[in-house]
Each structure stands twice: as structure tokens, then as C-alpha cells.
mmCIF file of C-alpha atoms in Angstrom:
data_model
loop_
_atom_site.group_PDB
_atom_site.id
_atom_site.type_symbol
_atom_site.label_atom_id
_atom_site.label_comp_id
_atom_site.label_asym_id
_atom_site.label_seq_id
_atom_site.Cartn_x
_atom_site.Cartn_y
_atom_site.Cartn_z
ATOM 1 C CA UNK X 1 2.816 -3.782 -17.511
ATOM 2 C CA UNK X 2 0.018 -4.070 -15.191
ATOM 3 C CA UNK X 3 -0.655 -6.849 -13.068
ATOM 4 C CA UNK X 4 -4.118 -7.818 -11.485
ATOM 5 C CA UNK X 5 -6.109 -11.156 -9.695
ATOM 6 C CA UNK X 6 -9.964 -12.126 -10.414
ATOM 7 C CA UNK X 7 -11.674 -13.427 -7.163
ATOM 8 C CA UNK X 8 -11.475 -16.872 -8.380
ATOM 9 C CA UNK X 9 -9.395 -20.485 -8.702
ATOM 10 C CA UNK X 10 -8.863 -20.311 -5.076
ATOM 11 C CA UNK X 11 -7.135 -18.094 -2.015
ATOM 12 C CA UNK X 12 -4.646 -17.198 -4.231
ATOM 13 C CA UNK X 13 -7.009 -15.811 -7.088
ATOM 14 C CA UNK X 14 -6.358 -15.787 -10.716
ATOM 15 C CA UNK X 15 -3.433 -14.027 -12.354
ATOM 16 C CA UNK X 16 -4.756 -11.078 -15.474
ATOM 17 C CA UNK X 17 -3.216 -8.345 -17.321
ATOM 18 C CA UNK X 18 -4.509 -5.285 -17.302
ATOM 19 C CA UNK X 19 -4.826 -2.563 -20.111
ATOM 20 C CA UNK X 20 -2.834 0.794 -19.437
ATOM 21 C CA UNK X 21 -6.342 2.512 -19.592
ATOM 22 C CA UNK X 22 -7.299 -0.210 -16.964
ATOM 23 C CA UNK X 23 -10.551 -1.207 -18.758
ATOM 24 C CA UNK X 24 -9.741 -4.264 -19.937
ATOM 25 C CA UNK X 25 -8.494 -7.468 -18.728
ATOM 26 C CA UNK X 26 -6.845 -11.290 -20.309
ATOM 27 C CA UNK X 27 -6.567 -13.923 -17.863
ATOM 28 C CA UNK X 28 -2.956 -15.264 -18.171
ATOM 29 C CA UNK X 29 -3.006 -18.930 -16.670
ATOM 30 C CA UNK X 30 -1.517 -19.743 -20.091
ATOM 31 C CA UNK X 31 1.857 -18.472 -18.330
ATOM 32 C CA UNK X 32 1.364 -18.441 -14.408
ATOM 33 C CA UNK X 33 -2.152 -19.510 -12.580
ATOM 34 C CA UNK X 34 -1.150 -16.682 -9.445
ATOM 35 C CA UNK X 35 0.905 -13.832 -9.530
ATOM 36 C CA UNK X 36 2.670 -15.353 -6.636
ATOM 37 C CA UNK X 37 3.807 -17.821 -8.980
ATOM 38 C CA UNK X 38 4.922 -15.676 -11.550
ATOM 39 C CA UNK X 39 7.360 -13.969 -9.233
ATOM 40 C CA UNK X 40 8.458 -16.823 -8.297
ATOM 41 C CA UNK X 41 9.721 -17.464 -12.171
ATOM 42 C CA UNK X 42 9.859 -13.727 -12.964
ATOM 43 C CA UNK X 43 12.923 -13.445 -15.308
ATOM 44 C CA UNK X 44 11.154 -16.157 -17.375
ATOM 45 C CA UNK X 45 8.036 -15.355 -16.837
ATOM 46 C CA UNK X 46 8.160 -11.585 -16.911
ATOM 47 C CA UNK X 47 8.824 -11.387 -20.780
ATOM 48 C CA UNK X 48 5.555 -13.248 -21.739
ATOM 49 C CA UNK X 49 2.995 -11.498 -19.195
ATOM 50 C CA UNK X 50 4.455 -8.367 -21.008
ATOM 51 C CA UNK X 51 4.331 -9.626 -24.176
ATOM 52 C CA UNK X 52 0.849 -10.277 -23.776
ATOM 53 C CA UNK X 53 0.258 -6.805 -22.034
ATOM 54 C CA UNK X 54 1.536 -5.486 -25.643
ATOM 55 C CA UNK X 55 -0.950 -7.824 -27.319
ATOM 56 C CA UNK X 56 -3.880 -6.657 -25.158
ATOM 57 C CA UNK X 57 -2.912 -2.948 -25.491
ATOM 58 C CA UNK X 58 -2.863 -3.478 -29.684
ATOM 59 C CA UNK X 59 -6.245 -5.009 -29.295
ATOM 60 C CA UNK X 60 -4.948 -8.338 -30.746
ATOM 61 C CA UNK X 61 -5.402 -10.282 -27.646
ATOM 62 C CA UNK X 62 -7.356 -13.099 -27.314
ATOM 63 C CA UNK X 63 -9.858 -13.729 -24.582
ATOM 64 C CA UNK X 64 -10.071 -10.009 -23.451
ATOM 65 C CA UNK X 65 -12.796 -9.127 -21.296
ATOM 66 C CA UNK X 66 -14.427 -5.878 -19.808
ATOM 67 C CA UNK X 67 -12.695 -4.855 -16.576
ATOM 68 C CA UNK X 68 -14.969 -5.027 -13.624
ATOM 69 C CA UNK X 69 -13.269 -3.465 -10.021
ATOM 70 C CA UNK X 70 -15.963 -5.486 -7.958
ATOM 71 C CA UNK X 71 -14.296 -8.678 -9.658
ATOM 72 C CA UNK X 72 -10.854 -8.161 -8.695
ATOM 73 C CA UNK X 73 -9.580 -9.634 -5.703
ATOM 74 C CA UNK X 74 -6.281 -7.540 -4.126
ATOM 75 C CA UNK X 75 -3.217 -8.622 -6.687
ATOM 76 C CA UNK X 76 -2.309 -10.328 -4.456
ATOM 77 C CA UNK X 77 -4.817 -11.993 -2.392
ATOM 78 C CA UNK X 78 -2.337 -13.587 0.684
ATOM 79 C CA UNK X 79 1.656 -13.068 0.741
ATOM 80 C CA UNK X 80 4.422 -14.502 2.497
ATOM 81 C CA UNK X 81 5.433 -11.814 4.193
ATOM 82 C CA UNK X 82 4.596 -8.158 4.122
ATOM 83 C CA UNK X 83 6.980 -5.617 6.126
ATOM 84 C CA UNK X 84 5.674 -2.190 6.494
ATOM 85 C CA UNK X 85 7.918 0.735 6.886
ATOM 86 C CA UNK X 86 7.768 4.319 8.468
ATOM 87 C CA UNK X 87 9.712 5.978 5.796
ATOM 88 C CA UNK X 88 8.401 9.793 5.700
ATOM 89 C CA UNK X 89 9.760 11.767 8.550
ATOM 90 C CA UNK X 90 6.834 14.296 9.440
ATOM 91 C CA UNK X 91 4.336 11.087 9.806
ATOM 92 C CA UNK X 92 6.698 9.816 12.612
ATOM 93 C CA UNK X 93 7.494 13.118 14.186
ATOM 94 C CA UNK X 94 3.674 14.286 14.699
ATOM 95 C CA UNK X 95 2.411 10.575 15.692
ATOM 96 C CA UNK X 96 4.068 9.600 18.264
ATOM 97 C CA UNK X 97 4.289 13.729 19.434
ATOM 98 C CA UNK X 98 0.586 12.780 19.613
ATOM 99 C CA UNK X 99 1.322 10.068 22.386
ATOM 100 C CA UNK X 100 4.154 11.895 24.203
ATOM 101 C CA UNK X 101 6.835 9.668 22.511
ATOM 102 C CA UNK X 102 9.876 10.866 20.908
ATOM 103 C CA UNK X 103 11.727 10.453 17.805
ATOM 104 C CA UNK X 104 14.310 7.608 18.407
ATOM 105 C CA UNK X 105 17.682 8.794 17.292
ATOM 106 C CA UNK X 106 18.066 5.886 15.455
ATOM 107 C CA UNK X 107 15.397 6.533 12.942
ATOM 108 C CA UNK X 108 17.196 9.248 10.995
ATOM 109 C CA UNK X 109 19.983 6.435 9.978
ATOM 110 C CA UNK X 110 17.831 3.202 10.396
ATOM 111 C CA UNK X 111 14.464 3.216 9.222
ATOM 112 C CA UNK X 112 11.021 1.423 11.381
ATOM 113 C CA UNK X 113 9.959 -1.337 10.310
ATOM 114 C CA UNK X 114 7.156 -3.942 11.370
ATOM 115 C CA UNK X 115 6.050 -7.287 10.526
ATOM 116 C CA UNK X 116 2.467 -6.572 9.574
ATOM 117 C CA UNK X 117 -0.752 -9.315 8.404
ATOM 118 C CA UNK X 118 -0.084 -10.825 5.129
ATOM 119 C CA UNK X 119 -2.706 -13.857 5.271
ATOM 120 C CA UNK X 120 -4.914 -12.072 3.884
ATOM 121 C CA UNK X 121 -5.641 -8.813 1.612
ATOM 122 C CA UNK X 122 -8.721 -7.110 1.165
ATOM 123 C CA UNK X 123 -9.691 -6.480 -2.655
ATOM 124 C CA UNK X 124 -10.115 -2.480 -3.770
ATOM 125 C CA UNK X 125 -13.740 -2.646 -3.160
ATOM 126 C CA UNK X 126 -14.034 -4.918 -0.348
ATOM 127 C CA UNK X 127 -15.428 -3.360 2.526
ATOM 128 C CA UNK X 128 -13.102 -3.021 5.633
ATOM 129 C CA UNK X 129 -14.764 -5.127 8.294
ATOM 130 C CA UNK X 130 -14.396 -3.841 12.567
ATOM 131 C CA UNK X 131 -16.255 -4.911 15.351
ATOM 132 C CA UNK X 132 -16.360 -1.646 17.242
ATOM 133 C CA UNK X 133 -15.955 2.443 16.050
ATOM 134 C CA UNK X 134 -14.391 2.366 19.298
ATOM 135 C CA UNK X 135 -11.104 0.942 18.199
ATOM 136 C CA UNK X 136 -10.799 4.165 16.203
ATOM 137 C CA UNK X 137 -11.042 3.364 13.029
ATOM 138 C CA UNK X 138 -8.026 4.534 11.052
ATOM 139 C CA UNK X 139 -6.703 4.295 7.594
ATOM 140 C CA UNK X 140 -2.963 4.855 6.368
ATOM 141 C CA UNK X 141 -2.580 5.873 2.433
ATOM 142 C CA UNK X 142 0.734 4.378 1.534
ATOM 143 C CA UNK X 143 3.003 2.719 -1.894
ATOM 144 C CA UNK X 144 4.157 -0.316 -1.489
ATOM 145 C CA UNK X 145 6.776 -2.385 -3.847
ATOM 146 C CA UNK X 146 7.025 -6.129 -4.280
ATOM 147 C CA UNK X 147 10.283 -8.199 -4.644
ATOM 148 C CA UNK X 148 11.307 -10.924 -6.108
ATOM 149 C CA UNK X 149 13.582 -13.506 -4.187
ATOM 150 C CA UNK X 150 16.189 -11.079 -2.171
ATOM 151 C CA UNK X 151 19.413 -12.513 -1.176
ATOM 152 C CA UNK X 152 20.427 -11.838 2.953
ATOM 153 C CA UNK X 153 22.120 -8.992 3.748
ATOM 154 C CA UNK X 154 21.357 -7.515 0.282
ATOM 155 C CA UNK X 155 22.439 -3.705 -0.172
ATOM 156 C CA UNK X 156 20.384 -1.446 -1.120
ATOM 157 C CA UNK X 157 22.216 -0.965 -4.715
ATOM 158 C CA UNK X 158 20.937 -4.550 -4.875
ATOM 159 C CA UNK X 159 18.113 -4.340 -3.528
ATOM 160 C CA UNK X 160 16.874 -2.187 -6.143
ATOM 161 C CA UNK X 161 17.140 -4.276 -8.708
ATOM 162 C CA UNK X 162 15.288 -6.921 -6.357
ATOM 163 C CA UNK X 163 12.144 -4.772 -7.028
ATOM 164 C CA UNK X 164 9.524 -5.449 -9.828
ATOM 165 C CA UNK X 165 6.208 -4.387 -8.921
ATOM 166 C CA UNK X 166 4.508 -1.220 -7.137
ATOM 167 C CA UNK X 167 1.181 -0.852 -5.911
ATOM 168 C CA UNK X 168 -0.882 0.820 -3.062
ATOM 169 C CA UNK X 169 -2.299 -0.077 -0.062
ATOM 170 C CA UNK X 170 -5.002 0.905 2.949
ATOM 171 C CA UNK X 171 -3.005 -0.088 5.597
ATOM 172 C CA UNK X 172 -6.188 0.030 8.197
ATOM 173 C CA UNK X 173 -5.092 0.541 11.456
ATOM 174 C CA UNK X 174 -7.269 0.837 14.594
ATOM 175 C CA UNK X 175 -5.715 3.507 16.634
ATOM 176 C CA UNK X 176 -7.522 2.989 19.872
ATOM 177 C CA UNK X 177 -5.711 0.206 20.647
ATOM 178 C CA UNK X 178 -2.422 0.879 19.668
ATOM 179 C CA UNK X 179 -1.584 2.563 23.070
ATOM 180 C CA UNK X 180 -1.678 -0.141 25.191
ATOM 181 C CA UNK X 181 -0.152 -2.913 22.463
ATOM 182 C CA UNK X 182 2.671 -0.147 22.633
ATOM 183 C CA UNK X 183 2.743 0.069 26.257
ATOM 184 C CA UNK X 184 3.289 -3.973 26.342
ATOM 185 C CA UNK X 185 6.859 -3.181 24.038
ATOM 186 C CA UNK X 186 6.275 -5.963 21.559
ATOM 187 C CA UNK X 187 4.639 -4.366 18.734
ATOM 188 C CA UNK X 188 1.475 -4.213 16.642
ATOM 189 C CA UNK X 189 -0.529 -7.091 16.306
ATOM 190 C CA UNK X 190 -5.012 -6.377 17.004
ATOM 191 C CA UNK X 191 -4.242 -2.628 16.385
ATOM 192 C CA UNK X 192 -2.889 -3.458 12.490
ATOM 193 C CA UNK X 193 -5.964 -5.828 10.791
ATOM 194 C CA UNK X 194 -5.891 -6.559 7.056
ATOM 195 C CA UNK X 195 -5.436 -4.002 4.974
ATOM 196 C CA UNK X 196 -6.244 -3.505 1.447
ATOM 197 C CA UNK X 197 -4.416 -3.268 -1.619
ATOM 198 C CA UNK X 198 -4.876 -1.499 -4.670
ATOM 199 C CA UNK X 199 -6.887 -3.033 -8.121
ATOM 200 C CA UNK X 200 -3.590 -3.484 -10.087
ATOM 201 C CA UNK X 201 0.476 -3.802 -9.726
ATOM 202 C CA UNK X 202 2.606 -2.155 -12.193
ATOM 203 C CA UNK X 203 6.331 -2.418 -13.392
ATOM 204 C CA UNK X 204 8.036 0.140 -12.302
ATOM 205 C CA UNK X 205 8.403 0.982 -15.821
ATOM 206 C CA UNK X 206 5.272 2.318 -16.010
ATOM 207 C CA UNK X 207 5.804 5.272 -14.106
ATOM 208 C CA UNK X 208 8.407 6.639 -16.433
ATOM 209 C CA UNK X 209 10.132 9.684 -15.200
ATOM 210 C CA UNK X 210 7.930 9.394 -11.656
ATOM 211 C CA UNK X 211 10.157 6.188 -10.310
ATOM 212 C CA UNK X 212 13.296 7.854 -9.945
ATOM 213 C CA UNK X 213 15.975 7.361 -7.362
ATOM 214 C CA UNK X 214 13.420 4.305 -5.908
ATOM 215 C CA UNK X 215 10.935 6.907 -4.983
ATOM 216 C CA UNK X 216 7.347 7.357 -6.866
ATOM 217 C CA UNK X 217 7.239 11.404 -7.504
ATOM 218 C CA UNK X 218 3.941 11.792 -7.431
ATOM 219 C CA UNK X 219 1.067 12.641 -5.113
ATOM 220 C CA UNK X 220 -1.046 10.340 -3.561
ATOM 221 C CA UNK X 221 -4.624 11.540 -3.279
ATOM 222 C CA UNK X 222 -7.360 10.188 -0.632
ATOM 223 C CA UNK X 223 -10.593 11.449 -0.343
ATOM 224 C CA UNK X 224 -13.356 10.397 2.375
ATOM 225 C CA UNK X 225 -16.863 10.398 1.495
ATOM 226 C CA UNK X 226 -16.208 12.088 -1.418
ATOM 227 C CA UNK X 227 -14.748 15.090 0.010
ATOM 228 C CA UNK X 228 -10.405 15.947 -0.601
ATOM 229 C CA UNK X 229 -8.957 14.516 2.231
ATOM 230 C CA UNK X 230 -5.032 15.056 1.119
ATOM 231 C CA UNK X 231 -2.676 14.697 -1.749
ATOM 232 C CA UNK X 232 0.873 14.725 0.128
ATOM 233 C CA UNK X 233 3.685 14.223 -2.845
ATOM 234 C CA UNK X 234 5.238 10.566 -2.262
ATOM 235 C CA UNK X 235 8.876 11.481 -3.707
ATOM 236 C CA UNK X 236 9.286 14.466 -1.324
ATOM 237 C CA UNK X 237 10.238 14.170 2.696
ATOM 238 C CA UNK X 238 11.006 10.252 2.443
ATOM 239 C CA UNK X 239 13.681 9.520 4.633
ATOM 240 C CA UNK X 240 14.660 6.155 3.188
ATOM 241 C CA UNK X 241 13.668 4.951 -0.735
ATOM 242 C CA UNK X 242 12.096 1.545 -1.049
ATOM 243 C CA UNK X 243 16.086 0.297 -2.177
ATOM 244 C CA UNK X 244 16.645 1.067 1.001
ATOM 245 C CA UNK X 245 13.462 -0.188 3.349
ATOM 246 C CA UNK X 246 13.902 -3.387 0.992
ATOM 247 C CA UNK X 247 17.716 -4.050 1.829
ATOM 248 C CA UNK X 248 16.427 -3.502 6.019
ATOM 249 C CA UNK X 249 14.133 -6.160 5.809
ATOM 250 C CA UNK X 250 16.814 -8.583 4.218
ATOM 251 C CA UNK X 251 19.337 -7.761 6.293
ATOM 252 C CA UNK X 252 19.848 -10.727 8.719
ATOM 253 C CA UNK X 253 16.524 -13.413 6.342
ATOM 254 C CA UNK X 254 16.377 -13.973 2.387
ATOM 255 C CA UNK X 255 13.065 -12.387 1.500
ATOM 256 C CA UNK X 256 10.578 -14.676 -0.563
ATOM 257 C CA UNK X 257 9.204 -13.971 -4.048
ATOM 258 C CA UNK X 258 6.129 -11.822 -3.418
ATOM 259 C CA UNK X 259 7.152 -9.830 -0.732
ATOM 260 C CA UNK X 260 5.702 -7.085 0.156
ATOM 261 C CA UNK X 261 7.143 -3.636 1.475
ATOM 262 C CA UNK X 262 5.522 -0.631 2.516
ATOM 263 C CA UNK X 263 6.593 2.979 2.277
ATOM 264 C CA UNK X 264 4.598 3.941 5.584
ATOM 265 C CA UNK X 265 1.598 6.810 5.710
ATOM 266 C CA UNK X 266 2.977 9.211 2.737
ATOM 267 C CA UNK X 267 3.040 12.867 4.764
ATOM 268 C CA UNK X 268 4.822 16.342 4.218
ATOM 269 C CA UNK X 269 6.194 18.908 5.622
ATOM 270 C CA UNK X 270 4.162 21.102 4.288
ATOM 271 C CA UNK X 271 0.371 20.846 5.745
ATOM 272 C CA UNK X 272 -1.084 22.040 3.066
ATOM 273 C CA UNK X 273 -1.108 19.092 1.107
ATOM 274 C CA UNK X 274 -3.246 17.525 3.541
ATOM 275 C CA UNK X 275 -3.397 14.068 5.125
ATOM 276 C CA UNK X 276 -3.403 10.092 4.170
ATOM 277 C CA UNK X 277 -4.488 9.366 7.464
ATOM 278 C CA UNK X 278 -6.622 10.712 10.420
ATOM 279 C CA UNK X 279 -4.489 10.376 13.364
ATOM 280 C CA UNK X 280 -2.319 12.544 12.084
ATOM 281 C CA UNK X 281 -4.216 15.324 10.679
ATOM 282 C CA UNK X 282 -5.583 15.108 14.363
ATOM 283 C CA UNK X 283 -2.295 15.701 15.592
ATOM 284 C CA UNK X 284 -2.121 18.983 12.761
ATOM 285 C CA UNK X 285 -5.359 19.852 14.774
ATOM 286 C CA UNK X 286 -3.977 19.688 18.061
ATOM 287 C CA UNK X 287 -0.827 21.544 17.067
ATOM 288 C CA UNK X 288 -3.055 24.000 15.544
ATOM 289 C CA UNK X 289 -5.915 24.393 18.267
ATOM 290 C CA UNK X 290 -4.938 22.526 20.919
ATOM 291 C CA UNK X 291 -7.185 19.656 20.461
ATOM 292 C CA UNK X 292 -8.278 17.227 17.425
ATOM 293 C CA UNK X 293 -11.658 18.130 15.854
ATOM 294 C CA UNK X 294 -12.025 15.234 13.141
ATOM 295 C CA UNK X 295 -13.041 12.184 14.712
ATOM 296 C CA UNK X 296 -11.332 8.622 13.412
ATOM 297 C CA UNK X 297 -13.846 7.241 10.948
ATOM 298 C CA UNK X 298 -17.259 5.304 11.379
ATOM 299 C CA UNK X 299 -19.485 2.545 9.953
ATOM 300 C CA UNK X 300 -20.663 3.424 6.518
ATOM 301 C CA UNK X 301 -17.639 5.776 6.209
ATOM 302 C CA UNK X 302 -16.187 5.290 2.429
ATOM 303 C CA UNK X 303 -12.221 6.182 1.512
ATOM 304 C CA UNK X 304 -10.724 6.244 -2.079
ATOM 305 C CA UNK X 305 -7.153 6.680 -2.553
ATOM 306 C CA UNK X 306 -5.755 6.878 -6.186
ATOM 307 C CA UNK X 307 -2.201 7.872 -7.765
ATOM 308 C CA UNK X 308 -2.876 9.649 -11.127
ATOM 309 C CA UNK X 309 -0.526 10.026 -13.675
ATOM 310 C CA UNK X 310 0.555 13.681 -14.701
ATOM 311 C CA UNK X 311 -1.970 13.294 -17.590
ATOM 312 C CA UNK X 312 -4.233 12.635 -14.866
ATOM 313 C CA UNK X 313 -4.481 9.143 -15.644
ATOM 314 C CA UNK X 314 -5.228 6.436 -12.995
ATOM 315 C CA UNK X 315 -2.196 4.659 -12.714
ATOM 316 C CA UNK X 316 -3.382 1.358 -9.789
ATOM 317 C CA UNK X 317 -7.299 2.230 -10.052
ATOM 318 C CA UNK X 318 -9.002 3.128 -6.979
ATOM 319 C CA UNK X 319 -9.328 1.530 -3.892
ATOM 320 C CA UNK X 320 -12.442 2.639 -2.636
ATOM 321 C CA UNK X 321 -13.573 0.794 0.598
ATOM 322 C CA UNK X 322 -16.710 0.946 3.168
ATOM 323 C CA UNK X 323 -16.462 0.782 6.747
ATOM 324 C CA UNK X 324 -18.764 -1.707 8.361
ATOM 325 C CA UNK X 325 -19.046 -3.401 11.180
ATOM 326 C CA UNK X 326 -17.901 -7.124 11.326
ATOM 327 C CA UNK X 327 -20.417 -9.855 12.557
ATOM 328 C CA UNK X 328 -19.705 -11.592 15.160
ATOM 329 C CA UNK X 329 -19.062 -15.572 14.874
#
């Protein structure tokens, strides 16, 4: 099934499903007001939010209404927690190349995580909001799941069965200042801002033969200002599966109902496939000519990314997002 949130009844927003085609919507208060509160109940709750999925998908449901994208807040407007990953191999390699940084060992058995902004999610078409294009505005085309309650110290054979939804997200980053947060060796916190997340969640279901082995096998396409930015295949050159970035996060806390995991920027090996994210195809640059030719992005800047089916279905909608500049309090 697919899972979205109107912007209204509060922070938290209000729970719908979504047709497969993703032009229709039902609310479902009737079963949860928040889709933070149906994961909270999911093995009770799950059967009738798919139930009436089937219903709205017959064309039997009641109260179905015309899906509008400007209308839908982020699935999930805040979360407990979300934990973003570093899961493809070439993204890590040619970053921190980029800043003179190696590879830690480590990686290859024990993936990088962070603790990144939850309070908040921007909707699909909610414009990104930075006070300067100096920060260098950045954005990172990644998956990411979302659990139900996970048990500490999980495996990941466990863990899999932990996850029930999958979505995307713009995990906006501002690379200009991630240098010197670095430098300070305590992590991200004004270089990662809110990031956005895609119009629906799905089942993993959904994906059929795609989801296999806790990987989505399918490309993940980005374009910026209309033009092909990159189309990298997610199930290819992923270090660790989302079984496995899920059973990391749990391994020493419980993870809450609604938590959210990121794969990391999807990247290949293979160039060709192009980019979901600007420092790196600067770093492709550099490699290539010895210096980065695209600049990070600027006010008025838009970026879609989109996961299509191999009908060529969209399977999450679009999030499509403009870059403007904040105002200042």
C-alpha cells in the first residue's frame, strides 16, 4: 500500500492512502489520525489501512478525493529519530578523496552512520529554505526505510522483518560548512538542515521483484532544472542493505516506531550513470580535469528526484523542490 500525510490536524499532519496510480487519496483517521501512530499499532493497524488501499484501488471507497502534491505534507512530517547511513561505497571513496580524507578501514565491515534532523521534514514541494549560496548548497538523492519498534541489539535477520515502509528523501546538505564541523571531530550538525521526503511511503510489497535481498533494484533518477542529472541503480555497489544499516542503529538503543533510516547518496561505480548529488560529480570533475566545473546549486535552482517502476510508473511521486533563500527573523 501507499502511505501519505495532508498538511493539516497539526505538526504531525493527517494520515491518507494513496492510489497505486497516485492520483487519488482517502483520509484514514477512521483507523490512525498520523502515520506515526499507525506504526506505532502496525500489526493491527496495518491490515485495515490496506484493506482500505484495496477499497480505494476498486473505486469503492468512500470519501476519495483528487490527489493534489502541493497538499501533502512529507509522510511523515517530524520523527523520532532519523539515522542516515553511508551505505554505497564509491559515494564515500570520491567524497572524502575530495577533502584529502581516507577511507576508514572500518567502513568495509561497519557501515557510517549519523544522527541527522528529524524535527522536522520538508513536504515534496516545499521549497528548501538557506540563508546564503555560500554554504554550498547541496542535495543528496537517497531511499530511506522506516521501522517499526526494533528490539536492542537486533540482527540484521531481524531487523528485516523490523522494516515496513520505504520512501525517498533530499537529504540537503550544505557542503561549505562541512569542513570545519569535520575539523571540530563531532559530527554534522549546521552543515545537515532539514531535508525532504518524498509524497508517499510504500510497503515494501509494492516493489515486487525490485526489494530483494533488502535492497530496492532500481535506479534513482534526479534531474536539476529540468535537465538529467543521474540515474545511479540503488541495488548495485551498496555495501550494507537496509537489514543491515537498521540492525547498526539498534545495536546498543531500541529504535522507536517511525524511525527513519537512510541508505546514504545512491552512487556507482560506473560514472556513467551520473550523480544524486553535486559534490560528488565535482569530485568526477576533478578526477577527470583536475578541477570541478559545476558549481553547488543556487537560489531559484529546482531538483526532482523520482524512482519509476520498470513500467515506468512513479512509484513515491516526485519530490520536486526550489531553492530559496530563507528570511531572516
Amino acid at each position: 500500500m501507499k502511505l501519505g500525510s495532508l498538511k493539516e490536524g497539526g505538526r504531525d499532519g493527517t494520515l491518507i492512502v494513496v492510489s497505486r496510480d497516485l492520483r487519488h487519496g482517502v483520509r484514514a483517521t477512521g483507523i490512525a489520525a498520523t502515520l506515526q501512530l499507525a506504526l506505532e499499532d502496525w500489526s493491527h493497524l496495518a491490515p485495515r489501512l490496506n484493506a482500505l488501499y484495496d477499497s480505494l484501488n476498486a473505486g469503492d471507497a468512500d470519501g476519495v478525493f483528487d490527489l493534489d502534491p502541493q497538499a501533502l505534507a512529507a509522510p511523515m512530517p517530524r520523527a523520532y529519530e532519523f539515522v542516515d547511513g553511508s551505505a554505497y561505497l564509491p559515494h564515500v571513496e570520491r567524497v572524502r578523496r575530495a577533502r584529502g580524507a581516507e577511507v576508514p578501514e572500518s567502513f568495509y565491515s561497519d557501515p557510517l552512520m549519523y544522527q541527522a534532523t528529524s524535527a522536522g521534514f520538508y513536504g515534496p514541494r516545499d521549497a528548501v529554505k538557506v540563508v546564503s549560496e555560500d554554504y554550498g548548497i547541496d542535495l543528496e538523492a537517497e531511499i530511506v526505510v522506516i521501522t517499526d519498534d526494533v528490539p536492542m541489539a537486533a540482527t540484521p535477520e531481524q531487523a528485516a522483518g523490523h522494516i515496513q515502509l520505504v520512501g525517498l528523501v533530499n537529504d540537503v546538505s550544505l557542503r561549505n560548512l562541512i569542513p570545519g564541523e569535520l575539523a571540530k571531530g563531532f559530527g554534522f550538525l549546521q552543515s545537515k538542515p532539514r531535508s525532504a521526503l518524498s509524497p508517499v511511503f510504500v510497503t515494501p510489497d509494492e516493489l515486487g521483484a525490485a526489494w530483494q535481498d533488502s535492497k530496492v533494484h532500481l535506479p534513482l533518477l534526479t534531474h536539476i532544472n529540468d535537465k538529467w542529472f543521474g540515474a545511479p541503480e540503488a541495488g548495485v555497489d551498496m555495501q550494507f542493505n537496509f537489514a543491515q544499516l537498521v540492525a547498526h542503529a539498534a545495536k546498543t538503543r531500541p529504535l522507536s516506531a517511525g524511525t527513519i533510516v537512510g541508505s546514504g547518496t545512491i552512487a556507482n561505480e560506473d560514472t556513467s550513470k551520473g550523480a544524486s548529488c553535486f559534490a560528488e560529480q565535482r569530485v568526477v570533475e576533478t578526477l577527470r580535469d583536475g578541477k570541478p566545473s559545476t558549481p553547488f546549486m543556487s537560489f531559484g535552482d529546482v531538483v526532482r528526484i523520482e524512482m519509476l517502476d520498470a513500467a515506468g510508473n512513479s512509484i513515491f511521486g516526485a519530490i520536486e523542490q526550489r531553492i530559496e533563500q530563507a528570511a531572516k527573523p
